[in-house]
PDB file of C-alpha atoms in Angstrom:
ATOM      1  CA  MET A 279     104.225 128.257  90.208  1.00 94.00           C
ATOM      2  CA  LEU A 280     104.316 125.472  92.786  1.00 97.00           C
ATOM      3  CA  LYS A 281     107.698 124.577  94.215  1.00 98.00           C
ATOM      4  CA  ALA A 282     108.731 120.989  94.940  1.00 98.00           C
ATOM      5  CA  TYR A 283     111.754 119.592  96.728  1.00 98.00           C
ATOM      6  CA  SER A 284     113.061 116.032  96.534  1.00 98.00           C
ATOM      7  CA  VAL A 285     115.230 114.655  99.335  1.00 98.00           C
ATOM      8  CA  PHE A 286     116.613 112.299  96.674  1.00 97.00           C
ATOM      9  CA  LYS A 287     119.279 113.850  94.492  1.00 95.00           C
ATOM     10  CA  ASP A 288     119.069 111.065  91.885  1.00 95.00           C
ATOM     11  CA  LEU A 289     115.336 111.094  91.213  1.00 96.00           C
ATOM     12  CA  ASP A 290     114.615 109.411  87.877  1.00 96.00           C
ATOM     13  CA  LYS A 291     115.002 111.812  84.942  1.00 97.00           C
ATOM     14  CA  ARG A 292     111.667 110.874  83.407  1.00 97.00           C
ATOM     15  CA  ALA A 293     109.972 111.394  86.768  1.00 98.00           C
ATOM     16  CA  CYS A 294     111.573 114.836  86.961  1.00 98.00           C
ATOM     17  CA  GLU A 295     110.280 115.641  83.472  1.00 98.00           C
ATOM     18  CA  ILE A 296     106.739 114.612  84.412  1.00 98.00           C
ATOM     19  CA  ILE A 297     106.821 116.873  87.464  1.00 98.00           C
ATOM     20  CA  ARG A 298     108.328 119.854  85.636  1.00 98.00           C
ATOM     21  CA  ASN A 299     105.951 119.445  82.680  1.00 98.00           C
ATOM     22  CA  ALA A 300     103.115 119.751  85.190  1.00 97.00           C
ATOM     23  CA  GLY A 301     104.264 123.335  85.787  1.00 97.00           C
ATOM     24  CA  ILE A 302     106.155 122.602  89.002  1.00 98.00           C
ATOM     25  CA  GLN A 303     109.520 124.108  89.857  1.00 98.00           C
ATOM     26  CA  LEU A 304     111.476 121.067  91.056  1.00 98.00           C
ATOM     27  CA  HIS A 305     114.592 121.235  93.238  1.00 98.00           C
ATOM     28  CA  LEU A 306     116.667 118.120  93.930  1.00 98.00           C
ATOM     29  CA  SER A 307     118.827 117.642  96.982  1.00 97.00           C
ATOM     30  CA  ASN A 308     122.520 118.062  96.250  1.00 95.00           C
ATOM     31  CA  SER A 309     123.548 115.846  99.160  1.00 94.00           C
ATOM     32  CA  ASP A 310     123.656 112.104  99.876  1.00 92.00           C
ATOM     33  CA  GLN A 311     122.653 112.957 103.437  1.00 95.00           C
ATOM     34  CA  ARG A 312     118.944 112.835 104.239  1.00 96.00           C
ATOM     35  CA  PRO A 313     117.509 115.845 106.134  1.00 97.00           C
ATOM     36  CA  ASN A 314     117.232 115.755 109.917  1.00 96.00           C
ATOM     37  CA  LYS A 315     114.013 116.850 111.598  1.00 96.00           C
ATOM     38  CA  GLU A 316     115.003 120.515 111.784  1.00 96.00           C
ATOM     39  CA  GLU A 317     115.890 120.585 108.086  1.00 97.00           C
ATOM     40  CA  LEU A 318     112.710 118.687 107.235  1.00 97.00           C
ATOM     41  CA  VAL A 319     110.583 121.275 109.036  1.00 96.00           C
ATOM     42  CA  ARG A 320     112.323 124.061 107.112  1.00 96.00           C
ATOM     43  CA  LEU A 321     111.761 122.307 103.788  1.00 97.00           C
ATOM     44  CA  PHE A 322     108.138 121.563 104.677  1.00 97.00           C
ATOM     45  CA  ASN A 323     107.501 125.230 105.345  1.00 95.00           C
ATOM     46  CA  GLU A 324     109.416 126.461 102.297  1.00 96.00           C
ATOM     47  CA  TYR A 325     108.065 124.166  99.569  1.00 98.00           C
ATOM     48  CA  ASP A 326     104.569 123.336  98.345  1.00 98.00           C
ATOM     49  CA  ILE A 327     105.476 119.728  97.556  1.00 98.00           C
ATOM     50  CA  LEU A 328     107.957 117.585  99.455  1.00 98.00           C
ATOM     51  CA  ILE A 329     109.163 114.286  97.964  1.00 98.00           C
ATOM     52  CA  ILE A 330     110.363 111.995 100.738  1.00 98.00           C
ATOM     53  CA  GLY A 331     110.961 108.363 101.717  1.00 95.00           C
ATOM     54  CA  VAL A 332     110.190 106.290 104.786  1.00 91.00           C
ATOM     55  CA  LYS A 333     113.248 107.652 106.603  1.00 92.00           C
ATOM     56  CA  GLU A 334     111.587 111.068 106.828  1.00 97.00           C
ATOM     57  CA  LYS A 335     109.289 111.028 109.867  1.00 96.00           C
ATOM     58  CA  PHE A 336     106.449 113.540 110.032  1.00 97.00           C
ATOM     59  CA  THR A 337     105.295 114.028 113.619  1.00 97.00           C
ATOM     60  CA  GLU A 338     102.197 115.811 114.887  1.00 96.00           C
ATOM     61  CA  ASP A 339     104.122 118.865 116.114  1.00 95.00           C
ATOM     62  CA  MET A 340     105.235 119.622 112.545  1.00 95.00           C
ATOM     63  CA  LEU A 341     101.673 120.738 111.810  1.00 94.00           C
ATOM     64  CA  ASN A 342     101.926 123.633 114.251  1.00 92.00           C
ATOM     65  CA  GLY A 343     101.277 126.952 112.534  1.00 89.00           C
ATOM     66  CA  LEU A 344     100.508 125.403 109.153  1.00 91.00           C
ATOM     67  CA  LYS A 345      98.348 127.747 107.067  1.00 91.00           C
ATOM     68  CA  GLU A 346      99.093 126.808 103.463  1.00 95.00           C
ATOM     69  CA  ASN A 347      98.235 123.756 101.388  1.00 97.00           C
ATOM     70  CA  LYS A 348     101.014 121.197 101.145  1.00 98.00           C
ATOM     71  CA  ILE A 349     101.621 117.922  99.335  1.00 98.00           C
ATOM     72  CA  ILE A 350     103.731 115.198 100.934  1.00 98.00           C
ATOM     73  CA  ALA A 351     104.727 112.681  98.266  1.00 98.00           C
ATOM     74  CA  THR A 352     106.311 109.577  99.744  1.00 98.00           C
ATOM     75  CA  LEU A 353     108.291 107.060  97.749  1.00 95.00           C
ATOM     76  CA  SER A 354     106.681 104.094  99.501  1.00 92.00           C
ATOM     77  CA  ILE A 355     103.598 101.949  99.774  1.00 89.00           C
ATOM     78  CA  GLY A 356     103.297 102.459 103.528  1.00 88.00           C
ATOM     79  CA  VAL A 357     102.538 105.827 105.103  1.00 93.00           C
ATOM     80  CA  ASP A 358     103.001 104.983 108.790  1.00 90.00           C
ATOM     81  CA  HIS A 359     106.034 107.302 108.954  1.00 94.00           C
ATOM     82  CA  ILE A 360     103.545 110.173 108.657  1.00 97.00           C
ATOM     83  CA  ASP A 361     101.461 110.995 111.736  1.00 96.00           C
ATOM     84  CA  LYS A 362      97.742 110.259 111.348  1.00 94.00           C
ATOM     85  CA  ASN A 363      96.884 113.930 111.966  1.00 96.00           C
ATOM     86  CA  PHE A 364      98.367 114.793 108.561  1.00 97.00           C
ATOM     87  CA  PHE A 365      95.502 112.825 107.041  1.00 96.00           C
ATOM     88  CA  ASN A 366      92.869 114.678 109.064  1.00 94.00           C
ATOM     89  CA  THR A 367      93.458 118.176 107.716  1.00 95.00           C
ATOM     90  CA  ASP A 368      92.314 119.624 104.404  1.00 95.00           C
ATOM     91  CA  LEU A 369      95.623 121.481 104.127  1.00 97.00           C
ATOM     92  CA  ILE A 370      97.649 118.322 103.534  1.00 97.00           C
ATOM     93  CA  LYS A 371      97.503 115.806 100.707  1.00 98.00           C
ATOM     94  CA  VAL A 372      99.614 112.672 101.173  1.00 98.00           C
ATOM     95  CA  ILE A 373     100.497 110.892  97.941  1.00 98.00           C
ATOM     96  CA  ASN A 374     102.187 107.484  97.848  1.00 97.00           C
ATOM     97  CA  CYS A 375     102.926 104.824  95.219  1.00 95.00           C
ATOM     98  CA  PRO A 376     100.964 101.729  96.187  1.00 93.00           C
ATOM     99  CA  THR A 377     101.571  99.464  93.176  1.00 94.00           C
ATOM    100  CA  SER A 378     105.118  99.796  91.865  1.00 95.00           C
ATOM    101  CA  ASN A 379     107.003  97.462  94.188  1.00 94.00           C
ATOM    102  CA  VAL A 380     104.255  94.894  94.731  1.00 96.00           C
ATOM    103  CA  ILE A 381     105.824  92.201  92.542  1.00 97.00           C
ATOM    104  CA  SER A 382     109.255  92.920  94.045  1.00 97.00           C
ATOM    105  CA  VAL A 383     107.980  92.274  97.569  1.00 97.00           C
ATOM    106  CA  ALA A 384     106.120  89.126  96.491  1.00 98.00           C
ATOM    107  CA  GLU A 385     109.284  87.797  94.849  1.00 98.00           C
ATOM    108  CA  HIS A 386     111.258  88.570  98.007  1.00 98.00           C
ATOM    109  CA  ILE A 387     108.726  86.676 100.119  1.00 98.00           C
ATOM    110  CA  PHE A 388     109.309  83.590  98.015  1.00 98.00           C
ATOM    111  CA  SER A 389     113.069  84.091  98.057  1.00 98.00           C
ATOM    112  CA  LEU A 390     112.885  83.915 101.870  1.00 98.00           C
ATOM    113  CA  ILE A 391     110.626  80.860 101.692  1.00 98.00           C
ATOM    114  CA  PHE A 392     113.000  79.056  99.315  1.00 98.00           C
ATOM    115  CA  GLY A 393     116.062  80.174 101.241  1.00 98.00           C
ATOM    116  CA  LEU A 394     114.653  78.628 104.406  1.00 98.00           C
ATOM    117  CA  LYS A 395     112.932  75.537 103.027  1.00 98.00           C
ATOM    118  CA  LYS A 396     115.842  74.638 100.743  1.00 97.00           C
ATOM    119  CA  ARG A 397     118.468  75.436 103.453  1.00 96.00           C
ATOM    120  CA  ILE A 398     120.299  77.709 100.990  1.00 96.00           C
ATOM    121  CA  ILE A 399     122.294  79.876 103.409  1.00 95.00           C
ATOM    122  CA  GLU A 400     123.141  76.972 105.706  1.00 94.00           C
ATOM    123  CA  ALA A 401     124.254  74.856 102.741  1.00 95.00           C
ATOM    124  CA  ASN A 402     126.329  77.734 101.380  1.00 96.00           C
ATOM    125  CA  ASN A 403     128.124  78.184 104.700  1.00 93.00           C
ATOM    126  CA  ILE A 404     128.765  74.438 104.932  1.00 95.00           C
ATOM    127  CA  SER A 405     130.239  74.419 101.425  1.00 96.00           C
ATOM    128  CA  ILE A 406     132.489  77.398 102.186  1.00 95.00           C
ATOM    129  CA  ASN A 407     133.780  75.579 105.260  1.00 94.00           C
ATOM    130  CA  GLY A 408     134.520  72.417 103.279  1.00 96.00           C
ATOM    131  CA  GLY A 409     131.555  70.426 104.545  1.00 95.00           C
ATOM    132  CA  THR A 410     129.115  68.155 102.746  1.00 95.00           C
ATOM    133  CA  LYS A 411     125.370  67.552 102.676  1.00 93.00           C
ATOM    134  CA  LYS A 412     125.785  65.311 105.706  1.00 93.00           C
ATOM    135  CA  ASP A 413     126.527  68.452 107.747  1.00 94.00           C
ATOM    136  CA  LEU A 414     123.090  70.017 107.119  1.00 94.00           C
ATOM    137  CA  SER A 415     121.049  70.367 110.298  1.00 91.00           C
ATOM    138  CA  ARG A 416     118.186  68.707 108.404  1.00 91.00           C
ATOM    139  CA  ARG A 417     117.121  67.874 104.884  1.00 94.00           C
ATOM    140  CA  SER A 418     115.531  70.533 102.713  1.00 96.00           C
ATOM    141  CA  ASN A 419     111.817  70.556 101.886  1.00 96.00           C
ATOM    142  CA  ASP A 420     109.674  71.020  98.790  1.00 97.00           C
ATOM    143  CA  ILE A 421     107.012  73.722  98.853  1.00 97.00           C
ATOM    144  CA  ASN A 422     104.972  72.121  96.080  1.00 98.00           C
ATOM    145  CA  GLY A 423     101.614  71.029  97.471  1.00 97.00           C
ATOM    146  CA  SER A 424     102.162  72.593 100.889  1.00 98.00           C
ATOM    147  CA  SER A 425      99.714  75.021 102.495  1.00 98.00           C
ATOM    148  CA  ILE A 426     100.293  78.766 102.646  1.00 98.00           C
ATOM    149  CA  GLY A 427      98.398  81.171 104.870  1.00 98.00           C
ATOM    150  CA  VAL A 428      98.302  84.740 103.598  1.00 98.00           C
ATOM    151  CA  ILE A 429      97.468  87.433 106.149  1.00 98.00           C
ATOM    152  CA  GLY A 430      95.928  90.353 104.271  1.00 98.00           C
ATOM    153  CA  ALA A 431      94.206  90.462 100.883  1.00 98.00           C
ATOM    154  CA  GLY A 432      95.845  93.513  99.322  1.00 96.00           C
ATOM    155  CA  LYS A 433      98.007  93.843  96.235  1.00 96.00           C
ATOM    156  CA  ILE A 434     101.059  92.053  97.661  1.00 97.00           C
ATOM    157  CA  SER A 435      98.959  89.165  98.960  1.00 98.00           C
ATOM    158  CA  ARG A 436      97.393  88.768  95.522  1.00 98.00           C
ATOM    159  CA  GLU A 437     100.811  88.493  93.876  1.00 98.00           C
ATOM    160  CA  VAL A 438     101.835  85.956  96.528  1.00 98.00           C
ATOM    161  CA  ILE A 439      98.682  83.980  95.711  1.00 98.00           C
ATOM    162  CA  ASN A 440      99.499  84.050  91.976  1.00 98.00           C
ATOM    163  CA  ILE A 441     102.978  82.661  92.626  1.00 98.00           C
ATOM    164  CA  ALA A 442     101.689  80.083  95.122  1.00 98.00           C
ATOM    165  CA  LYS A 443      99.335  78.704  92.483  1.00 98.00           C
ATOM    166  CA  VAL A 444     102.334  77.870  90.272  1.00 97.00           C
ATOM    167  CA  PHE A 445     103.560  75.551  93.032  1.00 98.00           C
ATOM    168  CA  ASN A 446     100.177  73.884  93.506  1.00 98.00           C
ATOM    169  CA  MET A 447      99.941  75.212  97.038  1.00 98.00           C
ATOM    170  CA  LYS A 448      96.788  75.090  99.121  1.00 98.00           C
ATOM    171  CA  ILE A 449      96.057  78.756  99.725  1.00 98.00           C
ATOM    172  CA  TYR A 450      94.292  80.238 102.759  1.00 98.00           C
ATOM    173  CA  CYS A 451      93.681  83.894 103.498  1.00 98.00           C
ATOM    174  CA  ASN A 452      92.825  85.904 106.586  1.00 98.00           C
ATOM    175  CA  THR A 453      91.375  89.362 106.025  1.00 97.00           C
ATOM    176  CA  LEU A 454      89.113  91.673 107.997  1.00 94.00           C
ATOM    177  CA  ASN A 455      86.739  92.004 105.043  1.00 93.00           C
ATOM    178  CA  PRO A 456      86.446  88.700 103.164  1.00 96.00           C
ATOM    179  CA  GLU A 457      83.243  89.904 101.475  1.00 96.00           C
ATOM    180  CA  LYS A 458      85.262  92.555  99.628  1.00 96.00           C
ATOM    181  CA  HIS A 459      87.631  89.934  98.259  1.00 97.00           C
ATOM    182  CA  ARG A 460      85.276  87.199  97.143  1.00 97.00           C
ATOM    183  CA  ASP A 461      86.952  87.181  93.733  1.00 97.00           C
ATOM    184  CA  LEU A 462      89.799  85.284  95.402  1.00 97.00           C
ATOM    185  CA  LEU A 463      87.487  82.310  95.780  1.00 97.00           C
ATOM    186  CA  LYS A 464      87.697  81.836  92.001  1.00 95.00           C
ATOM    187  CA  LEU A 465      91.457  81.362  92.419  1.00 95.00           C
ATOM    188  CA  GLY A 466      90.888  78.540  94.879  1.00 96.00           C
ATOM    189  CA  VAL A 467      91.621  80.637  97.967  1.00 98.00           C
ATOM    190  CA  GLN A 468      89.803  79.726 101.171  1.00 98.00           C
ATOM    191  CA  PHE A 469      89.160  82.356 103.847  1.00 98.00           C
ATOM    192  CA  MET A 470      90.119  81.393 107.361  1.00 98.00           C
ATOM    193  CA  ASP A 471      90.133  82.979 110.807  1.00 98.00           C
ATOM    194  CA  LEU A 472      93.552  84.032 112.062  1.00 98.00           C
ATOM    195  CA  ASP A 473      94.009  81.434 114.798  1.00 98.00           C
ATOM    196  CA  THR A 474      93.097  78.533 112.507  1.00 98.00           C
ATOM    197  CA  LEU A 475      95.380  79.848 109.766  1.00 98.00           C
ATOM    198  CA  LEU A 476      98.306  80.198 112.159  1.00 98.00           C
ATOM    199  CA  SER A 477      97.832  76.762 113.665  1.00 98.00           C
ATOM    200  CA  SER A 478      97.311  74.817 110.444  1.00 98.00           C
ATOM    201  CA  CYS A 479      99.405  76.294 107.617  1.00 98.00           C
ATOM    202  CA  ASP A 480     102.885  75.125 106.617  1.00 98.00           C
ATOM    203  CA  ILE A 481     103.909  78.602 105.459  1.00 98.00           C
ATOM    204  CA  ILE A 482     102.541  81.913 106.760  1.00 98.00           C
ATOM    205  CA  THR A 483     103.193  85.345 105.291  1.00 98.00           C
ATOM    206  CA  VAL A 484     102.124  88.705 106.708  1.00 98.00           C
ATOM    207  CA  ASN A 485     101.234  91.389 104.134  1.00 97.00           C
ATOM    208  CA  ILE A 486      99.348  94.172 105.915  1.00 96.00           C
ATOM    209  CA  PRO A 487     100.046  97.853 106.664  1.00 91.00           C
ATOM    210  CA  LEU A 488     100.899  98.943 110.187  1.00 90.00           C
ATOM    211  CA  ASN A 489      98.150 100.749 112.084  1.00 89.00           C
ATOM    212  CA  GLU A 490      96.903 100.935 115.670  1.00 88.00           C
ATOM    213  CA  GLU A 491      94.521  98.015 115.131  1.00 90.00           C
ATOM    214  CA  ASN A 492      97.124  95.498 113.996  1.00 94.00           C
ATOM    215  CA  LYS A 493     100.112  96.585 116.042  1.00 95.00           C
ATOM    216  CA  ASN A 494     101.461  93.412 117.708  1.00 97.00           C
ATOM    217  CA  LEU A 495      98.814  91.400 115.860  1.00 98.00           C
ATOM    218  CA  ILE A 496     101.142  88.397 115.859  1.00 98.00           C
ATOM    219  CA  SER A 497     101.673  88.391 119.612  1.00 98.00           C
ATOM    220  CA  LYS A 498     103.342  85.806 121.826  1.00 98.00           C
ATOM    221  CA  ASN A 499     100.106  83.822 122.108  1.00 98.00           C
ATOM    222  CA  LYS A 500      99.608  83.863 118.347  1.00 98.00           C
ATOM    223  CA  ILE A 501     103.195  82.775 117.728  1.00 98.00           C
ATOM    224  CA  ARG A 502     102.716  79.783 120.025  1.00 98.00           C
ATOM    225  CA  LEU A 503      99.805  78.625 117.861  1.00 98.00           C
ATOM    226  CA  MET A 504     102.071  77.957 114.884  1.00 98.00           C
ATOM    227  CA  LYS A 505     103.328  74.492 114.100  1.00 98.00           C
ATOM    228  CA  LYS A 506     106.898  73.776 115.173  1.00 98.00           C
ATOM    229  CA  THR A 507     107.627  72.921 111.534  1.00 98.00           C
ATOM    230  CA  ALA A 508     106.035  76.057 110.062  1.00 98.00           C
ATOM    231  CA  THR A 509     107.782  78.782 108.067  1.00 98.00           C
ATOM    232  CA  PHE A 510     106.811  82.337 109.047  1.00 98.00           C
ATOM    233  CA  ILE A 511     107.551  85.299 106.773  1.00 98.00           C
ATOM    234  CA  ASN A 512     107.092  88.983 107.604  1.00 98.00           C
ATOM    235  CA  THR A 513     107.938  91.669 105.060  1.00 97.00           C
ATOM    236  CA  SER A 514     105.489  94.142 106.627  1.00 95.00           C
ATOM    237  CA  ARG A 515     106.461  96.522 109.427  1.00 93.00           C
ATOM    238  CA  ALA A 516     108.229  94.813 112.322  1.00 96.00           C
ATOM    239  CA  GLU A 517     105.794  96.211 114.891  1.00 96.00           C
ATOM    240  CA  ILE A 518     103.040  93.943 113.591  1.00 97.00           C
ATOM    241  CA  VAL A 519     104.910  90.969 115.063  1.00 98.00           C
ATOM    242  CA  ASP A 520     106.453  90.379 118.485  1.00 98.00           C
ATOM    243  CA  ILE A 521     109.912  89.865 117.006  1.00 98.00           C
ATOM    244  CA  ASN A 522     111.555  88.901 120.284  1.00 97.00           C
ATOM    245  CA  GLU A 523     109.014  86.149 120.967  1.00 98.00           C
ATOM    246  CA  LEU A 524     109.192  84.996 117.341  1.00 98.00           C
ATOM    247  CA  ILE A 525     112.962  84.509 117.508  1.00 98.00           C
ATOM    248  CA  LYS A 526     112.619  82.869 120.920  1.00 98.00           C
ATOM    249  CA  TYR A 527     110.185  80.357 119.413  1.00 98.00           C
ATOM    250  CA  ALA A 528     112.661  79.699 116.571  1.00 98.00           C
ATOM    251  CA  ASP A 529     115.444  79.136 119.107  1.00 98.00           C
ATOM    252  CA  GLU A 530     113.287  76.662 121.005  1.00 98.00           C
ATOM    253  CA  ASN A 531     112.317  74.789 117.826  1.00 97.00           C
ATOM    254  CA  ASN A 532     115.032  74.426 115.205  1.00 95.00           C
ATOM    255  CA  THR A 533     112.448  73.120 112.721  1.00 97.00           C
ATOM    256  CA  PHE A 534     110.541  76.427 112.871  1.00 98.00           C
ATOM    257  CA  ASN A 535     111.694  78.815 110.124  1.00 98.00           C
ATOM    258  CA  VAL A 536     111.599  82.614 110.233  1.00 98.00           C
ATOM    259  CA  GLY A 537     112.129  85.004 107.324  1.00 98.00           C
ATOM    260  CA  LEU A 538     112.076  88.732 108.045  1.00 98.00           C
ATOM    261  CA  ASP A 539     112.515  91.811 105.904  1.00 97.00           C
ATOM    262  CA  ILE A 540     112.354  94.613 108.468  1.00 94.00           C
ATOM    263  CA  ASP A 541     114.140  97.661 109.818  1.00 90.00           C
ATOM    264  CA  VAL A 542     116.598  95.865 112.079  1.00 91.00           C
ATOM    265  CA  GLU A 543     117.707  98.866 114.145  1.00 88.00           C
ATOM    266  CA  ASP A 544     115.594  97.999 117.201  1.00 88.00           C
ATOM    267  CA  TYR A 545     116.444  94.297 117.062  1.00 95.00           C
ATOM    268  CA  LYS A 546     120.209  94.311 116.555  1.00 92.00           C
ATOM    269  CA  ASP A 547     120.997  92.284 119.672  1.00 92.00           C
ATOM    270  CA  ILE A 548     118.592  89.411 119.116  1.00 94.00           C
ATOM    271  CA  LEU A 549     119.226  89.251 115.364  1.00 94.00           C
ATOM    272  CA  SER A 550     123.024  89.383 115.621  1.00 92.00           C
ATOM    273  CA  VAL A 551     123.221  85.621 116.222  1.00 93.00           C
ATOM    274  CA  LYS A 552     123.604  83.413 113.142  1.00 93.00           C
ATOM    275  CA  ARG A 553     120.842  80.819 113.002  1.00 96.00           C
ATOM    276  CA  ASN A 554     120.187  78.096 110.447  1.00 95.00           C
ATOM    277  CA  ASN A 555     116.424  78.615 110.685  1.00 97.00           C
ATOM    278  CA  VAL A 556     116.302  82.436 110.553  1.00 97.00           C
ATOM    279  CA  ILE A 557     116.991  84.713 107.574  1.00 97.00           C
ATOM    280  CA  VAL A 558     116.822  88.487 108.022  1.00 97.00           C
ATOM    281  CA  THR A 559     117.143  91.157 105.349  1.00 97.00           C
ATOM    282  CA  PRO A 560     117.244  94.894 106.186  1.00 95.00           C
ATOM    283  CA  HIS A 561     113.961  96.071 104.638  1.00 92.00           C
ATOM    284  CA  ILE A 562     115.092  95.607 101.029  1.00 95.00           C
ATOM    285  CA  ALA A 563     112.124  93.686  99.585  1.00 96.00           C
ATOM    286  CA  GLY A 564     110.536  96.663  97.857  1.00 93.00           C
ATOM    287  CA  VAL A 565     113.662  98.508  96.754  1.00 92.00           C
ATOM    288  CA  THR A 566     114.944  96.542  93.798  1.00 96.00           C
ATOM    289  CA  GLN A 567     116.457  98.593  90.982  1.00 95.00           C
ATOM    290  CA  GLU A 568     113.355  98.037  88.885  1.00 97.00           C
ATOM    291  CA  ALA A 569     110.945  98.809  91.732  1.00 96.00           C
ATOM    292  CA  ILE A 570     112.593 102.118  92.598  1.00 95.00           C
ATOM    293  CA  LYS A 571     112.353 103.301  88.991  1.00 96.00           C
ATOM    294  CA  ARG A 572     108.688 102.254  88.804  1.00 97.00           C
ATOM    295  CA  MET A 573     107.952 103.952  92.143  1.00 97.00           C
ATOM    296  CA  GLU A 574     109.531 107.239  91.103  1.00 97.00           C
ATOM    297  CA  LEU A 575     107.523 107.293  87.886  1.00 98.00           C
ATOM    298  CA  GLU A 576     104.313 106.313  89.671  1.00 98.00           C
ATOM    299  CA  LEU A 577     104.834 109.014  92.294  1.00 98.00           C
ATOM    300  CA  ALA A 578     105.432 111.653  89.616  1.00 98.00           C
ATOM    301  CA  ASP A 579     102.309 110.533  87.735  1.00 98.00           C
ATOM    302  CA  ASN A 580     100.249 110.625  90.930  1.00 98.00           C
ATOM    303  CA  ILE A 581     101.424 114.163  91.771  1.00 98.00           C
ATOM    304  CA  ARG A 582     100.551 115.372  88.268  1.00 98.00           C
ATOM    305  CA  ASP A 583      97.177 113.597  88.251  1.00 98.00           C
ATOM    306  CA  TYR A 584      96.226 114.982  91.657  1.00 98.00           C
ATOM    307  CA  LEU A 585      96.998 118.549  90.555  1.00 97.00           C
ATOM    308  CA  ASP A 586      95.056 118.003  87.299  1.00 96.00           C
ATOM    309  CA  ARG A 587      91.972 117.122  89.337  1.00 95.00           C
ATOM    310  CA  LEU A 588      92.066 120.304  91.410  1.00 90.00           C
TER     311      LEU A 588
END
């Protein structure tokens, strides 16, 4: 019987049933504390299946001496917390859950857009301090009829496009493989090269996975292409964007809006300043209550289905 270990002690009960009904002996963590690297190595060696999250980092050295087949099941869309060498060996199968939190992230993208364009946080702070609408740094804006540039054509981008259509937005998309996504043309989407998209769109959202090719894709030079009145949203990994230069550009132009949903650990200093044109959330877009439940069930289904195919 295969043995599985979950670093989450509160894994959904139905997900646990799916895994156990697949003939797997499942052990749940009894601690709120996530395993450190030493503990993770021990668990990786002891169990056939390890259920983890993005906080668990799998580095190349953890493959040393591996002789048995293992499954790493990650409760996430992204897999960049797992070294690429884990994908290059027949001994390892990495399973993720690529669909469950798509709508949650798309909704969060628009919550950042509305928060910035409608001056929600600034207006709230003014109200708390006894101010009036005259104290707003500038008037709010409608998004209806504005242009949105979507970087990436994956599942999240498609949900963003669906929502954008409700607001009669002009929709542009940049993707490496537009030929694979020609169905988007039927939705009124126009494909556009990256520089043109950045320089012309009112709202820009980045929805791509982190890899070596797109690391620092939105560099200083790319940031400087954007209109001083644009709204830039990134809910993908922070490393795709030069965050320091992005915030610098926002500081230089108070009409330039920035919405980020990222791991803030490496940017605490620059993001510690309150700004009317910057909203930052600590990587929460994909972890709504509903999304987590869907992800746990999807992950359990994917583990079972993979084993059924063997």
